[in-house]
XYZ file of C-alpha atoms in Angstrom:
380
model
C 25.263 5.643 11.043
C 21.740 5.366 12.422
C 21.674 4.979 16.216
C 18.999 2.381 16.976
C 19.944 1.729 20.612
C 16.893 3.543 21.949
C 14.332 2.471 19.372
C 11.140 0.873 20.660
C 9.833 -0.732 17.455
C 12.601 -3.301 17.003
C 13.970 -6.340 18.821
C 17.264 -8.230 18.718
C 16.348 -10.024 15.494
C 15.793 -6.740 13.707
C 19.072 -5.371 15.068
C 21.018 -8.369 13.779
C 19.346 -8.023 10.397
C 20.190 -4.311 10.371
C 23.894 -5.064 10.795
C 23.925 -7.190 7.639
C 21.846 -4.639 5.704
C 24.160 -1.805 6.734
C 27.249 -3.765 5.706
C 25.661 -4.569 2.350
C 24.930 -0.942 1.486
C 28.372 0.108 2.691
C 30.207 -2.446 0.548
C 27.912 -2.819 -2.463
C 26.067 0.511 -2.557
C 28.398 3.306 -1.505
C 31.110 2.645 -4.153
C 28.492 2.906 -6.929
C 26.573 6.041 -5.900
C 28.309 8.424 -8.307
C 28.099 5.974 -11.204
C 24.377 5.417 -10.685
C 23.872 9.165 -10.518
C 25.580 9.530 -13.896
C 23.976 6.529 -15.606
C 20.457 7.240 -14.373
C 19.568 3.788 -13.081
C 20.620 0.943 -10.806
C 21.501 -2.146 -12.828
C 19.895 -5.523 -12.172
C 23.178 -7.004 -10.949
C 22.777 -4.937 -7.781
C 19.229 -6.259 -7.333
C 20.540 -9.814 -7.630
C 23.135 -9.155 -4.950
C 20.467 -7.659 -2.711
C 18.273 -10.690 -3.272
C 21.124 -13.036 -2.405
C 21.706 -11.035 0.788
C 18.027 -11.367 1.789
C 17.153 -7.678 1.436
C 14.286 -7.991 -1.032
C 10.674 -8.657 -0.074
C 11.237 -9.854 3.533
C 7.509 -10.375 4.127
C 7.021 -12.921 1.334
C 6.081 -16.292 2.887
C 8.532 -19.174 2.741
C 6.163 -21.010 0.390
C 7.086 -18.455 -2.282
C 10.806 -18.301 -1.528
C 10.716 -15.503 1.048
C 11.589 -15.220 4.715
C 8.061 -14.664 6.033
C 9.088 -11.750 8.260
C 7.101 -8.749 9.498
C 7.074 -5.276 7.961
C 9.645 -3.978 10.439
C 12.303 -5.851 8.469
C 11.194 -3.889 5.398
C 11.570 -0.737 7.495
C 15.137 -1.687 8.414
C 16.043 -1.981 4.716
C 14.279 1.298 3.881
C 15.965 3.212 6.709
C 19.457 1.969 5.950
C 19.018 2.484 2.209
C 17.799 6.066 2.691
C 20.599 6.828 5.125
C 23.170 5.370 2.696
C 21.531 7.410 -0.112
C 21.171 4.334 -2.343
C 18.630 5.129 -5.118
C 17.441 1.586 -5.940
C 13.678 1.045 -6.094
C 13.638 -1.721 -3.491
C 10.883 -0.200 -1.361
C 8.504 -0.088 -4.310
C 9.033 -3.805 -4.869
C 9.134 -4.938 -1.231
C 6.672 -2.588 0.449
C 4.090 -2.045 -2.283
C 4.079 -4.487 -5.207
C 4.492 -7.583 -3.033
C 1.308 -6.899 -1.102
C -0.765 -6.479 -4.253
C 0.265 -9.972 -5.317
C -0.094 -11.505 -1.854
C -3.493 -9.971 -1.190
C -5.116 -10.080 -4.619
C -3.073 -12.405 -6.809
C -4.076 -15.904 -7.837
C -2.026 -18.847 -6.636
C -0.561 -19.179 -10.125
C 0.450 -15.505 -10.171
C 2.098 -15.813 -6.750
C 4.030 -18.908 -7.759
C 5.113 -17.326 -11.027
C 6.306 -13.942 -9.786
C 7.030 -13.816 -6.052
C 10.070 -16.152 -5.935
C 11.822 -14.132 -8.635
C 10.963 -10.860 -6.894
C 12.685 -12.186 -3.771
C 15.864 -13.075 -5.670
C 15.965 -9.852 -7.694
C 15.567 -11.721 -10.978
C 12.269 -9.881 -11.497
C 12.033 -6.104 -11.091
C 8.550 -4.642 -10.787
C 6.727 -1.353 -11.207
C 3.183 -0.047 -10.845
C 1.809 2.206 -13.574
C -0.765 4.578 -12.073
C 0.048 8.162 -13.029
C -0.857 9.504 -16.458
C -0.101 12.830 -18.158
C -3.627 13.993 -17.273
C -4.216 12.052 -14.033
C -1.963 12.258 -10.985
C -3.387 11.883 -7.486
C -6.898 11.470 -8.950
C -6.779 7.768 -9.780
C -10.408 7.779 -10.882
C -9.354 9.966 -13.809
C -7.156 7.378 -15.556
C -7.755 7.108 -19.298
C -5.787 3.965 -20.062
C -8.228 1.244 -21.096
C -8.110 -2.547 -20.918
C -11.082 -3.737 -22.948
C -12.196 -7.351 -23.078
C -11.781 -9.099 -26.405
C -12.706 -12.766 -26.159
C -10.415 -14.367 -23.577
C -8.026 -11.408 -23.597
C -7.737 -7.775 -22.536
C -6.404 -5.202 -25.003
C -4.618 -2.328 -23.264
C -4.201 1.155 -24.740
C -2.843 4.263 -23.075
C 0.234 5.901 -21.613
C 1.722 6.337 -18.166
C 4.350 8.701 -16.803
C 6.588 9.215 -13.750
C 6.860 5.442 -13.333
C 9.520 4.368 -10.836
C 11.608 1.397 -12.092
C 10.112 2.076 -15.523
C 13.337 1.458 -17.444
C 14.256 -1.732 -15.618
C 10.916 -3.360 -14.725
C 10.186 -6.838 -16.042
C 6.618 -6.820 -14.683
C 4.249 -3.860 -14.446
C 0.944 -3.625 -12.603
C -1.134 -1.457 -14.931
C -4.049 0.604 -13.636
C -6.640 0.731 -16.417
C -10.337 1.138 -17.065
C -11.991 -2.158 -17.992
C -15.325 -0.307 -18.072
C -14.784 3.414 -18.785
C -18.484 4.161 -18.149
C -18.316 3.132 -14.488
C -15.814 5.628 -13.079
C -14.003 4.201 -10.033
C -15.985 0.959 -10.345
C -14.540 0.460 -13.813
C -10.868 0.454 -12.699
C -8.966 -2.838 -12.779
C -5.363 -3.960 -12.309
C -3.556 -6.045 -14.915
C -0.134 -7.673 -14.951
C 1.904 -6.849 -18.038
C 5.318 -8.362 -18.724
C 7.846 -6.125 -20.434
C 8.215 -8.370 -23.479
C 4.532 -8.023 -24.382
C 3.944 -6.950 -27.975
C 2.872 -3.314 -28.176
C 4.529 -2.320 -24.903
C 7.223 0.369 -25.143
C 9.318 2.353 -22.723
C 9.768 6.065 -23.270
C 12.717 8.099 -22.112
C 14.289 7.915 -18.687
C 12.884 11.190 -17.391
C 15.191 14.067 -16.474
C 14.362 14.802 -12.832
C 15.468 17.439 -10.320
C 16.750 14.716 -8.022
C 16.894 10.942 -7.599
C 19.077 10.830 -10.679
C 20.238 7.313 -9.847
C 16.715 5.901 -9.897
C 15.007 5.360 -13.246
C 11.646 7.044 -13.800
C 9.948 6.576 -17.134
C 7.131 7.052 -19.554
C 5.412 3.806 -20.555
C 3.263 3.219 -23.628
C 0.648 0.542 -24.309
C -0.421 0.192 -27.926
C -2.910 -2.659 -28.362
C -1.072 -4.707 -25.738
C -2.933 -8.001 -25.536
C -2.801 -10.023 -22.305
C -4.673 -13.179 -21.381
C -7.580 -13.000 -18.940
C -5.408 -14.586 -16.234
C -3.294 -11.401 -16.224
C -6.114 -9.697 -14.308
C -5.008 -9.055 -10.719
C -7.925 -9.803 -8.398
C -11.428 -9.087 -9.621
C -12.433 -6.913 -12.522
C -13.695 -3.510 -11.417
C -12.098 -3.748 -7.968
C -8.838 -1.988 -8.866
C -9.669 1.344 -7.252
C -10.524 -0.356 -3.963
C -7.334 -2.406 -4.089
C -5.304 0.778 -4.613
C -7.013 2.495 -1.690
C -6.443 -0.555 0.497
C -2.681 -0.514 -0.048
C -2.090 3.201 0.447
C -1.508 3.037 4.210
C 1.560 0.815 3.918
C 2.832 2.784 0.930
C 2.589 6.043 2.865
C 4.197 4.533 5.945
C 7.041 3.272 3.754
C 7.592 6.810 2.455
C 7.576 8.129 6.036
C 10.211 5.559 7.040
C 12.627 6.632 4.309
C 11.923 10.319 4.950
C 12.760 9.992 8.639
C 16.071 8.256 7.902
C 16.927 10.984 5.385
C 16.137 13.597 8.061
C 18.651 11.924 10.367
C 21.225 11.834 7.568
C 20.757 15.569 6.955
C 21.209 16.330 10.653
C 24.342 14.180 10.873
C 25.882 15.828 7.813
C 25.134 19.275 9.240
C 26.632 18.408 12.645
C 29.794 16.970 11.113
C 30.286 20.007 8.892
C 29.611 22.522 11.672
C 32.222 20.891 13.903
C 34.964 20.880 11.269
C 34.297 24.100 9.310
C 36.051 27.102 10.819
C 35.065 30.769 10.715
C 36.569 33.607 12.728
C 39.240 31.240 14.036
C 36.970 28.532 15.458
C 34.489 25.881 14.324
C 31.143 27.374 13.353
C 29.561 25.026 15.914
C 30.999 27.363 18.566
C 28.636 30.091 17.381
C 25.516 30.196 19.510
C 23.185 30.737 16.572
C 24.594 27.628 14.885
C 24.387 25.508 18.041
C 20.804 26.546 18.665
C 19.854 25.871 15.044
C 21.298 22.370 15.266
C 19.645 21.848 18.658
C 16.244 22.622 17.127
C 16.950 20.204 14.296
C 18.016 17.468 16.705
C 14.878 17.909 18.806
C 12.609 17.597 15.782
C 14.403 14.500 14.487
C 14.164 12.934 17.949
C 10.403 13.443 17.982
C 10.235 12.020 14.472
C 11.824 8.731 15.519
C 9.422 8.353 18.437
C 6.449 8.911 16.156
C 7.763 6.558 13.481
C 8.234 3.732 15.997
C 4.669 4.298 17.215
C 3.432 4.001 13.629
C 5.463 0.858 12.944
C 4.203 -0.855 16.074
C 0.614 -0.005 15.222
C 1.074 -1.169 11.633
C 2.470 -4.617 12.485
C -0.393 -4.995 14.982
C -2.857 -4.190 12.185
C -4.010 -1.015 13.941
C -2.561 1.840 11.851
C -5.450 3.702 10.227
C -5.386 5.363 6.783
C -5.639 8.749 8.513
C -2.656 7.956 10.753
C -0.631 6.701 7.775
C -1.448 9.869 5.826
C -0.433 11.970 8.817
C 2.853 10.059 9.027
C 3.551 10.685 5.351
C 2.723 14.385 5.773
C 4.761 14.893 8.940
C 7.892 12.950 8.028
C 8.237 14.254 4.467
C 7.744 17.833 5.684
C 10.389 17.126 8.321
C 12.714 15.673 5.694
C 12.494 18.782 3.543
C 13.018 21.106 6.510
C 16.031 19.137 7.781
C 17.642 18.892 4.341
C 17.124 22.575 3.634
C 18.461 23.656 7.024
C 21.409 21.283 6.717
C 22.284 22.728 3.325
C 22.183 26.218 4.860
C 24.621 25.072 7.553
C 27.023 24.109 4.766
C 26.818 27.605 3.253
C 28.242 27.821 -0.246
C 29.633 24.300 0.023
C 26.094 22.980 0.321
C 25.324 24.231 -3.177
C 28.186 22.184 -4.622
C 27.278 18.768 -5.986
C 30.459 17.257 -4.568
C 28.959 17.513 -1.071
C 26.436 14.779 -0.133
C 23.987 17.310 1.297
C 23.395 18.726 -2.197
C 22.223 15.347 -3.483
C 20.211 14.653 -0.335
C 18.477 18.042 -0.665
C 17.602 17.449 -4.342
C 16.366 13.946 -3.691
C 14.153 15.025 -0.788
C 11.934 17.356 -2.785
C 9.810 14.663 -4.424
C 8.662 12.882 -1.256
C 6.016 15.540 -0.605
C 4.605 14.721 -4.054
C 4.620 10.964 -4.636
C 2.380 8.562 -2.762
C -0.258 11.292 -2.860
C 0.744 14.939 -2.546
C 0.905 16.413 0.933
C -2.037 18.605 0.034
C -4.038 15.407 -0.538
C -2.737 14.074 2.806
C -4.230 17.092 4.547
C -7.567 16.437 2.877
C -7.510 12.779 3.961
C -6.624 13.733 7.524
C -9.262 16.459 7.674
C -11.982 13.949 6.745
C -11.014 11.752 9.677
C -10.823 14.307 12.467
């Protein structure tokens, strides 16, 4: 399990919360990991249990059914979920979607959606990426054109997390295609809207237990009050939320790095070669020592980021650097841990194989790490 005894970002309240989160994933998550991997999604019943246990959307104010806690409680859930290798899309809902509604939503939108997001009755997604537009959000082709008191949405999205299970989707679309970034808006589309269709649950390298989908919008008509925030401000809203999104990715990546190290240590101490555990070999010990040192540094940096974020001081450059560093670390730790396992690491029955597969995407989503370097370079 994660050792939090020397962490600087958390207090006793967070530690008590962590105990309940850890127990939840142990009892409700672990027994279902293989089934979710086979079925390709996490069913809503698990979301409802998580909501009942207080794991969803901790930062939502009490006025909307939440606990009104700080982002560090989100981090506790993300760390424990990543360490337990649970593939549910909780962080998307709690760390990303919630803040769009809190910061830009109308009072009616908040009252309508936030309480059900807290309970798990409502699963959410955000539809940004398109077949021809990935990290370049200005290049979206999906349109939402005004028609009287409504918007009519046409276009397609891909690689959408929670796409198969989402009841509510924030759709990134052009309300004025002639204005480039200034023509981007965000609209709330419910999954029962006429003209909305889900494509296939995409066949991914990893994260098999989490659904990722194509979504199609064919003359989907929504009322004007489905607009999230102001028309034409969508691109700026997206940019404004990226820091927390990237920090959230860094949090999960760091916990996965620790998991990889722990799996490698356990295997090295029990696997024998030449009549003794492979941990007795100096090359193996030194390899694991290097891994442990890097993970240790990672935790110190993550706590620094979390403390700055809750104080409102984490900059977009620092958040991008965190995403870059921790996802690179995750991949290195998972790859080295698999190597420690030797041939066993290539077998799907060993957890490191799944952890290694699942880790590959974190250097891509939330903005590729190449984009992170560009963002950082502009700020130094």
